mmCIF file of C-alpha atoms in Angstrom:
data_model
loop_
_atom_site.group_PDB
_atom_site.id
_atom_site.type_symbol
_atom_site.label_atom_id
_atom_site.label_comp_id
_atom_site.label_asym_id
_atom_site.label_seq_id
_atom_site.Cartn_x
_atom_site.Cartn_y
_atom_site.Cartn_z
ATOM 1 C CA MET A 15 -16.799 13.112 -11.862
ATOM 2 C CA SER A 16 -14.007 10.581 -12.289
ATOM 3 C CA MET A 17 -11.351 13.262 -11.803
ATOM 4 C CA VAL A 18 -13.116 14.529 -8.687
ATOM 5 C CA GLN A 19 -13.224 11.024 -7.205
ATOM 6 C CA VAL A 20 -9.514 10.501 -7.817
ATOM 7 C CA ALA A 21 -8.774 13.972 -6.410
ATOM 8 C CA ILE A 22 -10.704 13.204 -3.215
ATOM 9 C CA PHE A 23 -8.744 10.018 -2.600
ATOM 10 C CA GLY A 24 -5.540 11.843 -3.528
ATOM 11 C CA ALA A 25 -6.319 14.530 -0.964
ATOM 12 C CA ILE A 26 -6.887 11.855 1.708
ATOM 13 C CA ILE A 27 -3.528 10.267 0.877
ATOM 14 C CA CYS A 28 -1.741 13.643 1.064
ATOM 15 C CA ILE A 29 -3.382 14.550 4.377
ATOM 16 C CA MET A 30 -2.362 11.201 5.855
ATOM 17 C CA ALA A 31 1.148 11.483 4.423
ATOM 18 C CA PHE A 32 1.939 14.950 5.727
ATOM 19 C CA THR A 33 0.116 14.850 9.063
ATOM 20 C CA PRO A 34 2.596 13.720 11.738
ATOM 21 C CA PHE A 35 1.956 10.264 13.179
ATOM 22 C CA LEU A 36 -1.077 9.688 10.955
ATOM 23 C CA GLY A 37 -0.022 8.118 7.659
ATOM 24 C CA TYR A 38 3.657 7.441 8.361
ATOM 25 C CA ILE A 39 4.305 6.356 11.931
ATOM 26 C CA PRO A 40 7.994 6.697 12.943
ATOM 27 C CA LEU A 41 9.516 3.565 14.487
ATOM 28 C CA GLY A 42 13.083 4.864 14.849
ATOM 29 C CA PHE A 43 14.790 2.770 12.158
ATOM 30 C CA THR A 44 11.877 2.984 9.712
ATOM 31 C CA ARG A 45 8.227 4.056 9.366
ATOM 32 C CA ALA A 46 5.021 2.051 9.597
ATOM 33 C CA THR A 47 2.275 3.167 7.253
ATOM 34 C CA ILE A 48 -1.486 2.927 6.785
ATOM 35 C CA ILE A 49 -1.589 5.101 3.647
ATOM 36 C CA HIS A 50 -2.067 1.981 1.551
ATOM 37 C CA VAL A 51 -5.644 1.660 2.879
ATOM 38 C CA PRO A 52 -7.189 4.499 0.789
ATOM 39 C CA VAL A 53 -5.208 3.235 -2.224
ATOM 40 C CA ILE A 54 -6.671 -0.260 -1.729
ATOM 41 C CA VAL A 55 -10.212 1.039 -1.297
ATOM 42 C CA ALA A 56 -9.862 3.296 -4.356
ATOM 43 C CA SER A 57 -8.677 0.312 -6.389
ATOM 44 C CA LEU A 58 -11.822 -1.628 -5.466
ATOM 45 C CA LEU A 59 -14.118 1.314 -6.152
ATOM 46 C CA MET A 60 -12.572 2.718 -9.331
ATOM 47 C CA GLY A 61 -10.465 -0.044 -10.837
ATOM 48 C CA PRO A 62 -6.752 -0.800 -11.196
ATOM 49 C CA LYS A 63 -5.802 2.126 -13.464
ATOM 50 C CA LYS A 64 -6.939 4.779 -11.013
ATOM 51 C CA GLY A 65 -5.673 2.607 -8.184
ATOM 52 C CA ALA A 66 -2.232 2.537 -9.815
ATOM 53 C CA ALA A 67 -2.282 6.327 -10.211
ATOM 54 C CA LEU A 68 -3.087 6.759 -6.527
ATOM 55 C CA GLY A 69 -0.433 4.169 -5.684
ATOM 56 C CA PHE A 70 2.046 6.356 -7.566
ATOM 57 C CA LEU A 71 0.920 9.296 -5.409
ATOM 58 C CA PHE A 72 1.477 7.122 -2.332
ATOM 59 C CA GLY A 73 5.016 6.468 -3.558
ATOM 60 C CA LEU A 74 5.543 10.167 -4.251
ATOM 61 C CA THR A 75 4.582 11.097 -0.674
ATOM 62 C CA SER A 76 7.056 8.497 0.585
ATOM 63 C CA PHE A 77 9.721 9.938 -1.715
ATOM 64 C CA ILE A 78 9.095 13.467 -0.406
ATOM 65 C CA ASN A 79 8.937 12.401 3.236
ATOM 66 C CA ASN A 80 12.186 10.436 3.031
ATOM 67 C CA THR A 81 13.914 13.302 1.247
ATOM 68 C CA MET A 82 12.714 16.121 3.499
ATOM 69 C CA ASN A 83 12.354 14.268 6.820
ATOM 70 C CA PRO A 84 14.743 11.309 6.603
ATOM 71 C CA THR A 85 15.341 8.367 8.912
ATOM 72 C CA PRO A 86 18.636 6.427 8.966
ATOM 73 C CA THR A 87 17.365 4.140 6.180
ATOM 74 C CA SER A 88 15.752 6.781 3.952
ATOM 75 C CA PHE A 89 18.424 6.215 1.292
ATOM 76 C CA VAL A 90 16.448 3.121 0.195
ATOM 77 C CA PHE A 91 13.529 5.381 -0.832
ATOM 78 C CA THR A 92 15.251 8.452 -2.253
ATOM 79 C CA PRO A 93 18.451 9.095 -4.207
ATOM 80 C CA PHE A 94 18.715 12.522 -2.570
ATOM 81 C CA TYR A 95 19.652 11.288 0.908
ATOM 82 C CA SER A 96 22.934 9.777 2.013
ATOM 83 C CA ILE A 97 24.366 8.508 5.259
ATOM 84 C CA GLY A 98 28.138 8.291 5.482
ATOM 85 C CA ASP A 99 29.414 6.841 2.211
ATOM 86 C CA VAL A 100 26.007 5.354 1.349
ATOM 87 C CA SER A 101 23.461 7.088 -0.835
ATOM 88 C CA GLY A 102 20.373 6.098 -2.757
ATOM 89 C CA GLY A 103 20.134 5.644 -6.509
ATOM 90 C CA LEU A 104 17.984 4.078 -9.199
ATOM 91 C CA GLY A 105 17.146 1.235 -6.811
ATOM 92 C CA SER A 106 15.643 3.798 -4.435
ATOM 93 C CA ILE A 107 13.231 4.982 -7.137
ATOM 94 C CA ILE A 108 12.203 1.394 -7.922
ATOM 95 C CA ILE A 109 11.652 0.571 -4.243
ATOM 96 C CA CYS A 110 9.737 3.777 -3.598
ATOM 97 C CA PHE A 111 7.322 3.573 -6.525
ATOM 98 C CA ILE A 112 6.848 0.070 -7.978
ATOM 99 C CA PRO A 113 5.475 -1.648 -4.820
ATOM 100 C CA ARG A 114 3.188 1.331 -4.103
ATOM 101 C CA ILE A 115 1.792 1.333 -7.653
ATOM 102 C CA LEU A 116 1.023 -2.376 -7.279
ATOM 103 C CA VAL A 117 -0.860 -1.624 -4.035
ATOM 104 C CA GLY A 118 -3.441 0.014 -6.295
ATOM 105 C CA VAL A 119 -3.580 -2.952 -8.685
ATOM 106 C CA VAL A 120 -3.255 -6.270 -6.825
ATOM 107 C CA PRO A 121 -6.228 -5.832 -4.394
ATOM 108 C CA TYR A 122 -8.616 -5.229 -7.318
ATOM 109 C CA PHE A 123 -7.737 -8.557 -8.929
ATOM 110 C CA VAL A 124 -7.707 -10.405 -5.591
ATOM 111 C CA TYR A 125 -11.225 -9.164 -4.863
ATOM 112 C CA LYS A 126 -12.354 -9.917 -8.420
ATOM 113 C CA LEU A 127 -11.015 -13.483 -8.114
ATOM 114 C CA VAL A 128 -12.790 -14.039 -4.788
ATOM 115 C CA MET A 129 -16.027 -12.647 -6.268
ATOM 116 C CA TRP A 130 -15.726 -15.047 -9.211
ATOM 117 C CA LEU A 131 -15.046 -18.039 -6.955
ATOM 118 C CA THR A 132 -17.949 -17.224 -4.614
ATOM 119 C CA LYS A 133 -20.370 -15.524 -7.026
ATOM 120 C CA ASP A 134 -23.353 -17.731 -6.169
ATOM 121 C CA LEU A 135 -22.909 -17.216 -2.432
ATOM 122 C CA VAL A 136 -22.360 -13.479 -2.822
ATOM 123 C CA LYS A 137 -25.485 -13.071 -4.960
ATOM 124 C CA ARG A 138 -27.610 -14.690 -2.241
ATOM 125 C CA LYS A 139 -26.262 -12.225 0.305
ATOM 126 C CA SER A 140 -25.451 -8.543 0.019
ATOM 127 C CA GLY A 141 -23.531 -8.661 -3.245
ATOM 128 C CA ILE A 142 -20.361 -7.813 -1.321
ATOM 129 C CA SER A 143 -17.749 -10.380 -0.346
ATOM 130 C CA SER A 144 -16.458 -9.807 3.177
ATOM 131 C CA VAL A 145 -13.758 -12.432 2.650
ATOM 132 C CA GLY A 146 -12.777 -10.696 -0.577
ATOM 133 C CA LEU A 147 -12.493 -7.337 1.173
ATOM 134 C CA VAL A 148 -10.286 -8.747 3.919
ATOM 135 C CA LEU A 149 -8.053 -10.557 1.430
ATOM 136 C CA ALA A 150 -7.860 -7.461 -0.770
ATOM 137 C CA GLY A 151 -6.732 -5.367 2.196
ATOM 138 C CA VAL A 152 -4.205 -7.951 3.371
ATOM 139 C CA SER A 153 -2.822 -8.481 -0.146
ATOM 140 C CA GLY A 154 -2.414 -4.749 -0.715
ATOM 141 C CA ALA A 155 -0.474 -4.305 2.502
ATOM 142 C CA LEU A 156 1.663 -7.398 1.965
ATOM 143 C CA VAL A 157 2.566 -6.594 -1.635
ATOM 144 C CA ASN A 158 3.922 -3.288 -0.335
ATOM 145 C CA THR A 159 5.857 -4.742 2.597
ATOM 146 C CA LEU A 160 7.191 -7.858 0.893
ATOM 147 C CA LEU A 161 8.297 -6.086 -2.277
ATOM 148 C CA VAL A 162 9.862 -3.149 -0.442
ATOM 149 C CA MET A 163 11.816 -5.303 1.990
ATOM 150 C CA ASN A 164 12.978 -7.826 -0.606
ATOM 151 C CA LEU A 165 13.997 -5.097 -3.047
ATOM 152 C CA ILE A 166 15.992 -3.506 -0.222
ATOM 153 C CA PHE A 167 17.834 -6.811 0.084
ATOM 154 C CA VAL A 168 18.441 -6.896 -3.681
ATOM 155 C CA PHE A 169 19.699 -3.308 -4.043
ATOM 156 C CA PHE A 170 21.012 -2.234 -0.636
ATOM 157 C CA ARG A 171 21.739 -5.257 1.544
ATOM 158 C CA GLU A 172 25.199 -4.100 2.698
ATOM 159 C CA ALA A 173 24.186 -0.473 3.245
ATOM 160 C CA TYR A 174 20.955 -1.505 4.985
ATOM 161 C CA ALA A 175 22.905 -3.840 7.252
ATOM 162 C CA ALA A 176 25.324 -1.047 8.153
ATOM 163 C CA ALA A 177 22.523 1.451 8.806
ATOM 164 C CA ASN A 178 20.863 -0.987 11.201
ATOM 165 C CA GLU A 179 24.153 -2.200 12.725
ATOM 166 C CA VAL A 180 23.688 -5.844 11.796
ATOM 167 C CA ALA A 181 26.049 -8.192 9.962
ATOM 168 C CA VAL A 182 25.549 -8.533 6.222
ATOM 169 C CA SER A 183 25.138 -12.280 6.687
ATOM 170 C CA ALA A 184 22.247 -11.629 9.077
ATOM 171 C CA VAL A 185 20.527 -8.841 7.135
ATOM 172 C CA TYR A 186 17.826 -11.050 5.607
ATOM 173 C CA THR A 187 16.967 -12.401 9.050
ATOM 174 C CA PHE A 188 16.643 -8.784 10.154
ATOM 175 C CA ILE A 189 14.410 -8.058 7.137
ATOM 176 C CA LEU A 190 12.186 -11.020 8.034
ATOM 177 C CA THR A 191 11.930 -9.636 11.565
ATOM 178 C CA VAL A 192 10.821 -6.252 10.194
ATOM 179 C CA ILE A 193 8.236 -8.005 8.022
ATOM 180 C CA GLY A 194 6.925 -9.904 11.045
ATOM 181 C CA VAL A 195 6.945 -7.005 13.502
ATOM 182 C CA ASN A 196 5.884 -4.266 11.102
ATOM 183 C CA GLY A 197 4.355 -5.834 7.992
ATOM 184 C CA VAL A 198 2.059 -8.401 9.567
ATOM 185 C CA PRO A 199 0.269 -5.924 11.879
ATOM 186 C CA GLU A 200 -0.039 -3.502 8.922
ATOM 187 C CA ALA A 201 -1.661 -6.273 6.867
ATOM 188 C CA ILE A 202 -4.114 -7.160 9.664
ATOM 189 C CA VAL A 203 -5.093 -3.506 10.139
ATOM 190 C CA ALA A 204 -5.460 -3.068 6.360
ATOM 191 C CA GLY A 205 -7.719 -6.120 6.147
ATOM 192 C CA ILE A 206 -9.970 -4.868 8.949
ATOM 193 C CA LEU A 207 -10.180 -1.289 7.651
ATOM 194 C CA THR A 208 -10.807 -2.409 4.064
ATOM 195 C CA LEU A 209 -13.640 -4.623 5.307
ATOM 196 C CA LEU A 210 -15.248 -1.861 7.374
ATOM 197 C CA ILE A 211 -14.901 0.862 4.741
ATOM 198 C CA GLY A 212 -15.576 -1.392 1.771
ATOM 199 C CA ARG A 213 -18.845 -2.783 3.140
ATOM 200 C CA VAL A 214 -20.196 0.769 3.229
ATOM 201 C CA LEU A 215 -18.792 2.215 0.000
ATOM 202 C CA LEU A 216 -19.404 -0.876 -2.151
ATOM 203 C CA LYS A 217 -23.145 -0.928 -1.457
ATOM 204 C CA LYS A 218 -25.017 -0.483 -4.716
ATOM 205 C CA ASN A 219 -27.033 2.552 -3.579
ATOM 206 C CA VAL A 220 -23.917 4.258 -2.199
ATOM 207 C CA ARG A 221 -21.930 3.643 -5.389
ATOM 208 C CA GLU A 222 -24.792 4.968 -7.498
ATOM 209 C CA ARG A 223 -25.009 8.156 -5.447
ATOM 210 C CA LEU A 224 -21.253 8.630 -5.723
ATOM 211 C CA GLY A 225 -21.242 7.809 -9.430
ATOM 212 C CA LEU A 226 -18.749 4.976 -9.007
ATOM 213 C CA ARG A 227 -18.484 2.286 -11.693
ATOM 214 C CA ASN A 228 -16.150 -0.642 -12.274
ATOM 215 C CA ASP A 229 -16.168 -4.048 -13.967
ATOM 216 C CA ILE A 230 -15.897 -6.360 -10.967
ATOM 217 C CA GLY A 231 -19.447 -7.477 -11.541
ATOM 218 C CA TYR A 232 -21.425 -6.274 -8.536
#
């Protein structure tokens, strides 16, 4: 049953990843994504270990997409793409996988913390924390965006500046702009979708029918 549940979420991630304009939305210089949403929801439903595994799958789809269908900055996600004299490397692997794995871990603990802080209030209501779901969704999206963009600055600041035709001295300002224009809307959408999906799937009778168990305490 556990393997089937992971496989279902994995299939959703793959469908979103390889369906044009669904999971990865091209923005010219980069891609916006909503693939983190099923990873976040899976983390809440099945725990951080399975969430991390699905986060790895999320990273793998990004790796494949940036290798097979690159944008000008795909070298930051794959060592198998180069532009001019610039190519990816070990930093590309770190950027592509570590933040995505954490997308499947951080939301679980954020939601667990909110449940612990508001346990009396939650018990009097539905047993589900709406605030926790929103914060879990937002945290999952932001851990992806913030880690990816800051690791780009650490590993590829000069190459990233050249690919986007900005001065090296201004590259972090450019990165902050990407975070604001791209990352913040992604986080808002993730928070809303996690709330809507989570309020259905986290209901006790639904979880029992699906055979879902975790140790969050609801």
